Each structure stands twice: as structure tokens, then as C-alpha cells.
CSV table of C-alpha atoms and ligand atoms in Angstrom, one decimal:
chain,number,residue,atom,x,y,z
A,1,UNK,CA,0.0,0.0,0.0
A,2,UNK,CA,1.1,3.5,-0.7
A,3,UNK,CA,2.3,5.7,2.3
A,4,UNK,CA,0.5,8.7,0.7
A,5,UNK,CA,-2.9,7.1,1.7
A,6,UNK,CA,-1.7,6.0,5.1
A,7,UNK,CA,-0.2,9.4,5.9
A,8,UNK,CA,-3.5,11.0,4.9
A,9,UNK,CA,-5.5,8.6,7.2
A,10,UNK,CA,-3.3,8.7,10.3
A,11,UNK,CA,-2.6,11.6,12.7
A,12,UNK,CA,0.9,10.5,13.5
A,13,UNK,CA,3.3,7.9,12.4
A,14,UNK,CA,6.2,5.9,13.8
A,15,UNK,CA,9.0,4.8,11.5
A,16,UNK,CA,12.5,3.3,11.6
A,17,UNK,CA,15.4,3.6,9.2
A,18,UNK,CA,17.9,0.8,8.7
A,19,UNK,CA,20.7,-0.1,6.3
A,20,UNK,CA,21.3,-3.3,4.4
A,21,UNK,CA,23.6,-5.6,6.5
A,22,UNK,CA,26.7,-6.9,4.7
A,23,UNK,CA,26.4,-10.5,5.8
A,24,UNK,CA,23.6,-13.1,6.1
A,25,UNK,CA,24.3,-13.2,9.9
A,26,UNK,CA,23.8,-9.4,10.0
A,27,UNK,CA,20.5,-9.7,8.1
A,28,UNK,CA,19.3,-12.4,10.5
A,29,UNK,CA,20.2,-10.2,13.5
A,30,UNK,CA,18.5,-7.2,11.9
A,31,UNK,CA,15.2,-9.0,11.5
A,32,UNK,CA,15.4,-10.2,15.2
A,33,UNK,CA,15.7,-6.5,16.1
A,34,UNK,CA,12.9,-5.5,13.8
A,35,UNK,CA,10.6,-8.3,15.1
A,36,UNK,CA,11.1,-6.8,18.6
A,37,UNK,CA,10.0,-3.4,17.4
A,38,UNK,CA,6.9,-4.7,15.8
A,39,UNK,CA,5.0,-4.4,19.1
A,40,UNK,CA,5.0,-0.6,18.4
A,41,UNK,CA,3.2,-1.2,15.1
A,42,UNK,CA,5.5,1.1,13.0
A,43,UNK,CA,4.0,2.7,10.0
A,44,UNK,CA,7.0,2.0,7.9
A,45,UNK,CA,10.6,1.0,7.9
A,46,UNK,CA,12.9,2.7,5.4
A,47,UNK,CA,16.0,1.0,4.0
A,48,UNK,CA,19.0,3.0,2.9
A,49,UNK,CA,20.9,2.6,-0.3
A,50,UNK,CA,24.8,2.2,-0.2
A,51,UNK,CA,26.9,5.3,-0.3
A,52,UNK,CA,27.9,4.7,-4.0
A,53,UNK,CA,24.5,3.7,-5.1
A,54,UNK,CA,25.8,0.2,-4.5
A,55,UNK,CA,23.7,-2.8,-3.5
A,56,UNK,CA,20.5,-1.6,-5.0
A,57,UNK,CA,19.3,-5.2,-5.1
A,58,UNK,CA,20.1,-5.7,-1.4
A,59,UNK,CA,18.1,-2.6,-0.4
A,60,UNK,CA,15.1,-3.9,-2.5
A,61,UNK,CA,15.5,-7.4,-1.1
A,62,UNK,CA,15.2,-6.1,2.5
A,63,UNK,CA,12.3,-3.9,1.6
A,64,UNK,CA,10.5,-6.9,0.0
A,65,UNK,CA,11.2,-9.0,3.1
A,66,UNK,CA,9.8,-6.2,5.3
A,67,UNK,CA,6.6,-6.0,3.1
A,68,UNK,CA,6.1,-9.8,3.1
A,69,UNK,CA,7.1,-10.8,6.6
A,70,UNK,CA,6.7,-7.9,9.0
A,71,UNK,CA,3.2,-6.7,8.4
A,72,UNK,CA,4.5,-3.1,7.9
A,73,UNK,CA,5.5,-1.1,4.9
A,74,UNK,CA,9.0,-1.0,3.5
A,75,UNK,CA,10.4,2.2,1.9
A,76,UNK,CA,13.3,1.8,-0.5
A,77,UNK,CA,15.8,4.6,-0.7
A,78,UNK,CA,16.9,5.4,-4.3
A,79,UNK,CA,19.8,7.7,-5.1
A,80,UNK,CA,21.2,9.4,-8.2
A,81,UNK,CA,24.7,8.2,-7.4
A,82,UNK,CA,26.4,6.2,-10.1
A,83,UNK,CA,23.1,5.6,-12.0
A,84,UNK,CA,22.3,6.9,-15.5
A,85,UNK,CA,18.7,7.4,-16.4
A,86,UNK,CA,18.4,3.9,-18.0
A,87,UNK,CA,19.7,2.3,-14.8
A,88,UNK,CA,17.2,4.2,-12.7
A,89,UNK,CA,14.5,3.1,-15.1
A,90,UNK,CA,15.6,-0.5,-14.6
A,91,UNK,CA,15.5,0.0,-10.8
A,92,UNK,CA,11.9,1.4,-11.1
A,93,UNK,CA,10.9,-1.6,-13.1
A,94,UNK,CA,12.5,-3.9,-10.5
A,95,UNK,CA,10.6,-2.1,-7.7
A,96,UNK,CA,7.3,-2.5,-9.5
A,97,UNK,CA,8.0,-6.2,-10.2
A,98,UNK,CA,8.5,-6.6,-6.4
A,99,UNK,CA,5.4,-4.6,-5.7
A,100,UNK,CA,7.3,-2.0,-3.7
A,101,UNK,CA,5.2,1.1,-3.7
A,102,UNK,CA,7.1,3.5,-1.5
A,103,UNK,CA,10.5,5.1,-2.2
A,104,UNK,CA,12.7,7.9,-0.8
A,105,UNK,CA,14.3,9.8,-3.6
A,106,UNK,CA,17.8,11.2,-2.8
A,107,UNK,CA,20.7,12.7,-4.6
A,108,UNK,CA,23.4,10.9,-2.6
A,109,UNK,CA,26.7,12.3,-1.3
A,110,UNK,CA,29.7,13.3,-3.3
A,111,UNK,CA,32.3,10.5,-3.6
A,112,UNK,CA,34.8,10.3,-0.7
A,113,UNK,CA,37.4,13.0,-0.8
A,114,UNK,CA,35.3,15.4,-3.0
A,115,UNK,CA,33.2,18.3,-1.8
A,116,UNK,CA,31.1,18.5,-5.0
A,117,UNK,CA,28.6,16.0,-6.3
A,118,UNK,CA,29.3,15.1,-9.9
A,119,UNK,CA,26.2,13.7,-11.7
A,120,UNK,CA,26.7,10.5,-13.5
A,121,UNK,CA,26.8,10.7,-17.3
A,122,UNK,CA,23.2,10.9,-18.5
A,123,UNK,CA,22.1,11.0,-14.9
A,124,UNK,CA,20.6,13.5,-12.4
A,125,UNK,CA,22.2,16.4,-10.6
A,126,UNK,CA,19.6,16.9,-7.9
A,127,UNK,CA,17.0,14.8,-6.1
A,128,UNK,CA,14.2,17.0,-7.6
A,129,UNK,CA,15.2,15.7,-11.1
A,130,UNK,CA,15.0,12.2,-9.9
A,131,UNK,CA,11.5,12.8,-8.4
A,132,UNK,CA,10.3,14.4,-11.6
A,133,UNK,CA,11.7,11.4,-13.6
A,134,UNK,CA,10.0,8.9,-11.4
A,135,UNK,CA,6.7,10.7,-11.7
A,136,UNK,CA,7.1,11.1,-15.5
A,137,UNK,CA,7.9,7.4,-15.9
A,138,UNK,CA,5.5,5.8,-13.4
A,139,UNK,CA,2.8,8.4,-12.7
A,140,UNK,CA,1.2,7.7,-9.3
A,141,UNK,CA,2.6,4.2,-8.8
A,142,UNK,CA,4.9,5.2,-6.0
A,143,UNK,CA,4.5,7.2,-2.9
A,144,UNK,CA,7.7,9.4,-2.9
A,145,UNK,CA,9.5,10.8,0.1
A,146,UNK,CA,12.4,13.2,0.0
A,147,UNK,CA,15.1,14.5,2.5
A,148,UNK,CA,14.8,17.8,4.4
A,149,UNK,CA,17.5,19.5,6.5
A,150,UNK,CA,16.4,21.5,9.6
A,151,UNK,CA,19.9,23.0,9.9
A,152,UNK,CA,20.2,23.3,6.1
A,153,UNK,CA,22.1,20.9,3.8
A,154,UNK,CA,25.8,21.0,4.3
A,155,UNK,CA,26.5,22.3,0.8
A,156,UNK,CA,23.7,24.9,0.7
A,157,UNK,CA,24.7,28.6,1.1
A,158,UNK,CA,21.6,29.3,3.2
A,159,UNK,CA,18.6,27.7,4.7
A,160,UNK,CA,16.4,29.9,2.5
A,161,UNK,CA,18.1,28.6,-0.6
A,162,UNK,CA,17.9,25.0,0.6
A,163,UNK,CA,14.2,25.4,1.3
A,164,UNK,CA,13.6,26.6,-2.3
A,165,UNK,CA,15.3,23.4,-3.5
A,166,UNK,CA,13.2,21.4,-1.1
A,167,UNK,CA,10.1,23.0,-2.5
A,168,UNK,CA,11.2,22.0,-6.0
A,169,UNK,CA,11.3,18.4,-4.8
A,170,UNK,CA,7.8,18.6,-3.4
A,171,UNK,CA,6.5,20.4,-6.5
A,172,UNK,CA,8.1,17.7,-8.7
A,173,UNK,CA,5.9,15.2,-6.9
A,174,UNK,CA,7.1,14.2,-3.5
A,175,UNK,CA,4.5,13.2,-0.9
A,176,UNK,CA,6.4,13.6,2.3
A,177,UNK,CA,9.7,14.7,3.8
A,178,UNK,CA,11.9,13.0,6.3
A,179,UNK,CA,14.4,15.2,8.1
A,180,UNK,CA,18.1,14.8,8.7
A,181,UNK,CA,18.8,14.0,12.4
A,182,UNK,CA,18.9,16.9,14.8
A,183,UNK,CA,19.4,17.3,18.5
A,184,UNK,CA,17.7,20.6,19.2
A,185,UNK,CA,14.0,20.5,18.5
A,186,UNK,CA,14.0,24.3,18.0
A,187,UNK,CA,15.7,23.7,14.7
A,188,UNK,CA,12.9,21.3,13.6
A,189,UNK,CA,10.1,23.7,14.7
A,190,UNK,CA,11.7,26.6,12.9
A,191,UNK,CA,12.2,24.5,9.8
A,192,UNK,CA,8.6,23.3,9.8
A,193,UNK,CA,7.4,26.9,10.1
A,194,UNK,CA,9.6,28.1,7.3
A,195,UNK,CA,8.4,25.2,5.1
A,196,UNK,CA,4.8,26.3,5.6
A,197,UNK,CA,5.7,29.9,4.8
A,198,UNK,CA,7.1,28.5,1.5
A,199,UNK,CA,3.9,26.6,0.8
A,200,UNK,CA,5.5,23.2,1.5
A,201,UNK,CA,2.5,21.6,3.0
A,202,UNK,CA,3.3,17.9,3.1
A,203,UNK,CA,4.2,16.0,6.2
A,204,UNK,CA,7.7,16.7,7.6
A,205,UNK,CA,8.7,13.7,9.7
A,206,UNK,CA,11.4,14.5,12.3
A,207,UNK,CA,14.4,12.3,12.2
A,208,UNK,CA,15.9,11.3,15.6
A,209,UNK,CA,19.1,9.3,16.3
A,210,UNK,CA,19.6,8.0,19.8
A,211,UNK,CA,23.2,8.5,20.6
A,212,UNK,CA,24.9,5.1,21.5
A,213,UNK,CA,28.5,6.0,20.9
A,214,UNK,CA,30.1,9.5,21.2
A,215,UNK,CA,32.8,8.9,18.6
A,216,UNK,CA,30.3,7.6,16.1
A,217,UNK,CA,27.9,10.5,16.6
A,218,UNK,CA,30.7,13.0,16.2
A,219,UNK,CA,31.6,11.3,12.9
A,220,UNK,CA,27.9,11.3,11.6
A,221,UNK,CA,27.3,14.9,12.6
A,222,UNK,CA,30.6,16.0,11.0
A,223,UNK,CA,29.6,14.3,7.8
A,224,UNK,CA,26.0,15.6,7.6
A,225,UNK,CA,26.4,19.0,9.2
A,226,UNK,CA,24.0,18.5,12.1
A,227,UNK,CA,25.2,20.2,15.3
A,228,UNK,CA,25.5,18.7,18.7
A,229,UNK,CA,24.3,21.4,21.2
A,230,UNK,CA,27.1,22.7,23.5
A,231,UNK,CA,25.5,21.3,26.7
A,232,UNK,CA,24.9,17.9,25.1
A,233,UNK,CA,28.5,17.8,23.9
A,234,UNK,CA,29.8,18.7,27.3
A,235,UNK,CA,27.6,16.0,29.0
A,236,UNK,CA,28.8,13.4,26.5
A,237,UNK,CA,32.4,14.3,26.8
A,238,UNK,CA,32.2,13.7,30.5
A,239,UNK,CA,30.8,10.2,30.1
A,240,UNK,CA,32.3,9.1,26.8
A,241,UNK,CA,34.5,6.4,28.4
A,242,UNK,CA,31.5,4.7,29.9
A,243,UNK,CA,29.5,3.1,27.0
A,244,UNK,CA,26.5,2.2,29.2
A,245,UNK,CA,26.3,5.8,30.5
A,246,UNK,CA,26.4,7.1,26.9
A,247,UNK,CA,23.6,4.8,25.8
A,248,UNK,CA,21.4,5.8,28.8
A,249,UNK,CA,22.1,9.5,28.1
A,250,UNK,CA,21.2,8.9,24.4
A,251,UNK,CA,17.9,7.2,25.4
A,252,UNK,CA,17.0,10.0,27.8
A,253,UNK,CA,17.9,12.8,25.3
A,254,UNK,CA,15.9,11.2,22.4
A,255,UNK,CA,13.0,10.5,24.8
A,256,UNK,CA,12.9,14.1,25.8
A,257,UNK,CA,13.0,15.2,22.1
A,258,UNK,CA,10.3,12.8,21.1
A,259,UNK,CA,8.0,13.8,24.0
A,260,UNK,CA,8.3,17.5,23.1
A,261,UNK,CA,7.9,16.9,19.4
A,262,UNK,CA,4.7,14.9,20.0
A,263,UNK,CA,3.5,17.4,22.6
A,264,UNK,CA,3.8,20.1,19.9
A,265,UNK,CA,2.0,18.1,17.3
A,266,UNK,CA,4.8,16.8,15.1
A,267,UNK,CA,3.2,14.4,12.6
A,268,UNK,CA,5.4,11.5,13.5
A,269,UNK,CA,8.7,10.2,14.8
A,270,UNK,CA,11.4,8.7,12.5
A,271,UNK,CA,14.2,6.9,14.3
A,272,UNK,CA,17.6,6.2,12.7
A,273,UNK,CA,18.2,2.9,14.6
A,274,UNK,CA,21.5,1.8,13.0
A,275,UNK,CA,20.1,-1.8,12.9
A,276,UNK,CA,19.7,-2.0,16.7
A,277,UNK,CA,16.6,-2.2,18.8
A,278,UNK,CA,17.7,-1.7,22.3
A,279,UNK,CA,17.7,2.1,22.6
A,280,UNK,CA,14.7,2.7,20.4
A,281,UNK,CA,12.7,0.1,22.2
A,282,UNK,CA,13.3,1.9,25.5
A,283,UNK,CA,12.4,5.2,24.0
A,284,UNK,CA,9.2,3.9,22.3
A,285,UNK,CA,8.1,2.3,25.6
A,286,UNK,CA,8.1,5.7,27.1
A,287,UNK,CA,6.7,7.8,24.2
A,288,UNK,CA,4.7,5.6,21.9
A,289,UNK,CA,1.4,4.6,23.5
B,301,FAD,P1,19.2,17.4,-3.1
B,301,FAD,O1,17.8,17.7,-2.7
B,301,FAD,O2,19.5,17.3,-4.5
B,301,FAD,O3,20.1,18.6,-2.5
B,301,FAD,C1,21.5,18.5,-2.4
B,301,FAD,C2,22.1,19.9,-2.4
B,301,FAD,O4,21.9,20.5,-3.7
B,301,FAD,C3,21.5,20.8,-1.4
B,301,FAD,O5,22.5,21.7,-0.9
B,301,FAD,C4,20.4,21.6,-2.2
B,301,FAD,O6,20.2,22.9,-1.6
B,301,FAD,C5,21.1,21.7,-3.5
B,301,FAD,N1,20.2,21.8,-4.7
B,301,FAD,C6,19.1,21.1,-4.9
B,301,FAD,N2,18.5,21.4,-6.0
B,301,FAD,C7,19.3,22.4,-6.6
B,301,FAD,C8,19.2,23.2,-7.8
B,301,FAD,N3,18.2,23.0,-8.7
B,301,FAD,N4,20.2,24.0,-8.0
B,301,FAD,C9,21.3,24.2,-7.2
B,301,FAD,N5,21.4,23.5,-6.0
B,301,FAD,C10,20.4,22.6,-5.7
B,301,FAD,N6,22.4,9.0,1.2
B,301,FAD,C11,22.7,7.8,0.6
B,301,FAD,O7,23.7,7.7,-0.1
B,301,FAD,N7,21.8,6.8,0.7
B,301,FAD,C12,20.7,6.8,1.5
B,301,FAD,O8,19.9,5.9,1.6
B,301,FAD,C13,20.4,8.1,2.1
B,301,FAD,N8,19.3,8.2,2.9
B,301,FAD,C14,19.0,9.4,3.5
B,301,FAD,C15,17.8,9.6,4.2
B,301,FAD,C16,17.5,10.8,4.8
B,301,FAD,C17,16.2,10.9,5.6
B,301,FAD,C18,18.4,11.9,4.7
B,301,FAD,C19,18.1,13.2,5.4
B,301,FAD,C20,19.6,11.8,4.0
B,301,FAD,C21,19.9,10.5,3.3
B,301,FAD,N9,21.1,10.3,2.6
B,301,FAD,C22,21.3,9.1,2.0
B,301,FAD,C23,22.0,11.4,2.5
B,301,FAD,C24,21.8,12.3,1.2
B,301,FAD,O9,22.0,11.6,0.1
B,301,FAD,C25,22.7,13.5,1.3
B,301,FAD,O10,22.4,14.4,2.3
B,301,FAD,C26,23.0,14.3,0.0
B,301,FAD,O11,24.1,15.1,0.1
B,301,FAD,C27,21.8,15.2,-0.5
B,301,FAD,O12,20.8,14.4,-0.9
B,301,FAD,P2,19.3,15.2,-1.2
B,301,FAD,O13,18.4,14.1,-1.7
B,301,FAD,O14,18.9,16.0,-0.1
B,301,FAD,O15,19.8,16.1,-2.4
């Protein structure tokens, strides 16, 4: 079923983002974690596509397995990286063959070591072009999501300019937005307000990542340009050598964020779970009832 319809019919949604494991053992473990999270009845689970647009088939396999075995909806991420139009077209046909109706259209990151994204030959420069192509080729078959950046995308000169580009993605046919992770809800609330002022009216699902490891979160935020607030950074620095304390802190921080977001009518919660269930299970037990 398409998320477009589900989003219209529900007041708020719960969703998780995972990545395709590299090994069969990893996949087995992943599904053990996902089974544990089924008690929260998630609206969808989205599956990333490898950094170089690699492992398209693996992403689709996992989404298919989610659709068939978990009783929830899988969302396949699709990037412009390394794919010419004809390859994207083949991916769209593959998705349709597998009866996958929900996708997240992304540009993807520049190759490692480069600051600029180089579009593949006969491919797309921006996610908006991908969204337009998917709509042109497949009409309403897919429900399409796109990425939004409460603290602006790392390459954008300003939030204003980035929002104009976000509006192009929505105008090209996107049905919903999932945000980059953020640690300060004020950034999300401001972003949502600015989106509305630019006539971006679709759902903006806030993306939360419970911190489980300080070094790892520094790396992620460094790559994607999200900031760790000063006080959070200070707290984490003090406990970084105690993994259990960091996990507990991450659970508490994300719980506080989730409670405030829901209290102020955010349309859902999207958790980046890094293929683990422990932290998000504890958070959902406190916030998702
Ligand atoms: P775009 O929307 O194309 O924007 C990229 C930059 O170009 C922005 O700075 C924007 O302002 C600018 N821009 C857009 N249109 C124009 C225009 N017409 N003219 C000039 N500038 C323009 N990466 C993966 O590789 N695989 C994944 O599975 C994946 N999943 C993600 C899921 C979420 C929810 C998020 C938030 C990110 C994800 N990413 C993933 C990372 C994403 O690919 C990067 O953030 C990437 O750098 C930008 O992708 P985008 O789709 O937002 O690009």
C-alpha cells in the first residue's frame, strides 16, 4: 500500500530507518531486532541505499522482506549516485516487479574526498530531477519521500536557498519529507514553520538518532552538518569512556526530544536505529502509547 494514503489517514506515524547488512548473519540479527520493534506497530521501515548507489538489489530485497514478513511497509531509498537514467529506469521496473510502492528519492553524497557532487553521465544532478523522472515514468505508482534539513544541507549557502530546493522536490511530486537527524527541537520547529511559509504543505517527519557512541555520533554529525548542542556535547564528553552511560544518556535525550515533538503536534517520529533495537525500544516504551 502507498504511504500517501496511510499518511492522509493517520494523525501521526512511527518509522525506523535501517541499512542493508553486509552478511547473512547481519541480516538475521537485523530481523530479530525489527521483530522486537513490531510491538510498536511502526507505520513504515525505510532502507538506505549504499553510499555509492551500491547494493540496489540488497536494499530492495530487504524492503521486499519487510513487506512480506513484518506486516508493515518498507520504503526503498533510491539515489542518483552512479546511475544513469536507463539504470534508474531498470530500478523502477524492478521495484514494480517486487510490488514495492514506497520510495525515498535522494541525490546521494559526493564521492569520498570530493566536496562536490558530480552527476553520472546521463544521470541526475539533484533529487528534484529524480523525483520528476519517477513521476514522469511511473505516474502515481509510487509514494515518494524526500530528505529535508532543519539545519540546512551541508552544501547549501543558506537555509532559505535550501528550502527553495526542497520546495522543488515537493513540486516535482514528493508526498512527504523525512528530516536529517537533529538534537535541538527548536531547529525542527523553525524548519517546519519556514516550510509552511514557502507553501511546502506535506508531512515533515522529524528524524531522531539516539546516541549510542560518542565517537560515532561526532563522525555522523561531522559528515551531515548537524550540530550537537554545546550542553549535550559537554555531557557526552564527561561520560564518553562509559559506554553504558552514553547509551542511557542517548535514550533520555531522544525520549525528551520525542515527547516534546509529540506534545507540539509533530506528525510522527522517524528513528535512525542503526540496525539495533535496544535504545529505540526503551524510547518507544516511554513515548509511543
Ligand atoms: P538534493 O535535494 O539534490 O540537495 C543537495 C544539495 O543541492 C542541497 O544543498 C540543495 O540545496 C542543492 N540543490 C538542490 N537542487 C538544486 C538546484 N536545482 N540548483 C542548485 N542547487 C540545488 N544517502 C545515501 O547515499 N543513501 C541513502 O539511503 C540516504 N538516505 C538518506 C535519508 C534521509 C532521511 C536523509 C536526510 C539523507 C539521506 N542520505 C542518503 C544522504 C543524502 O544523500 C545527502 O544528504 C545528499 O548530500 C543530499 O541528498 P538530497 O536528496 O537531499 O539532495
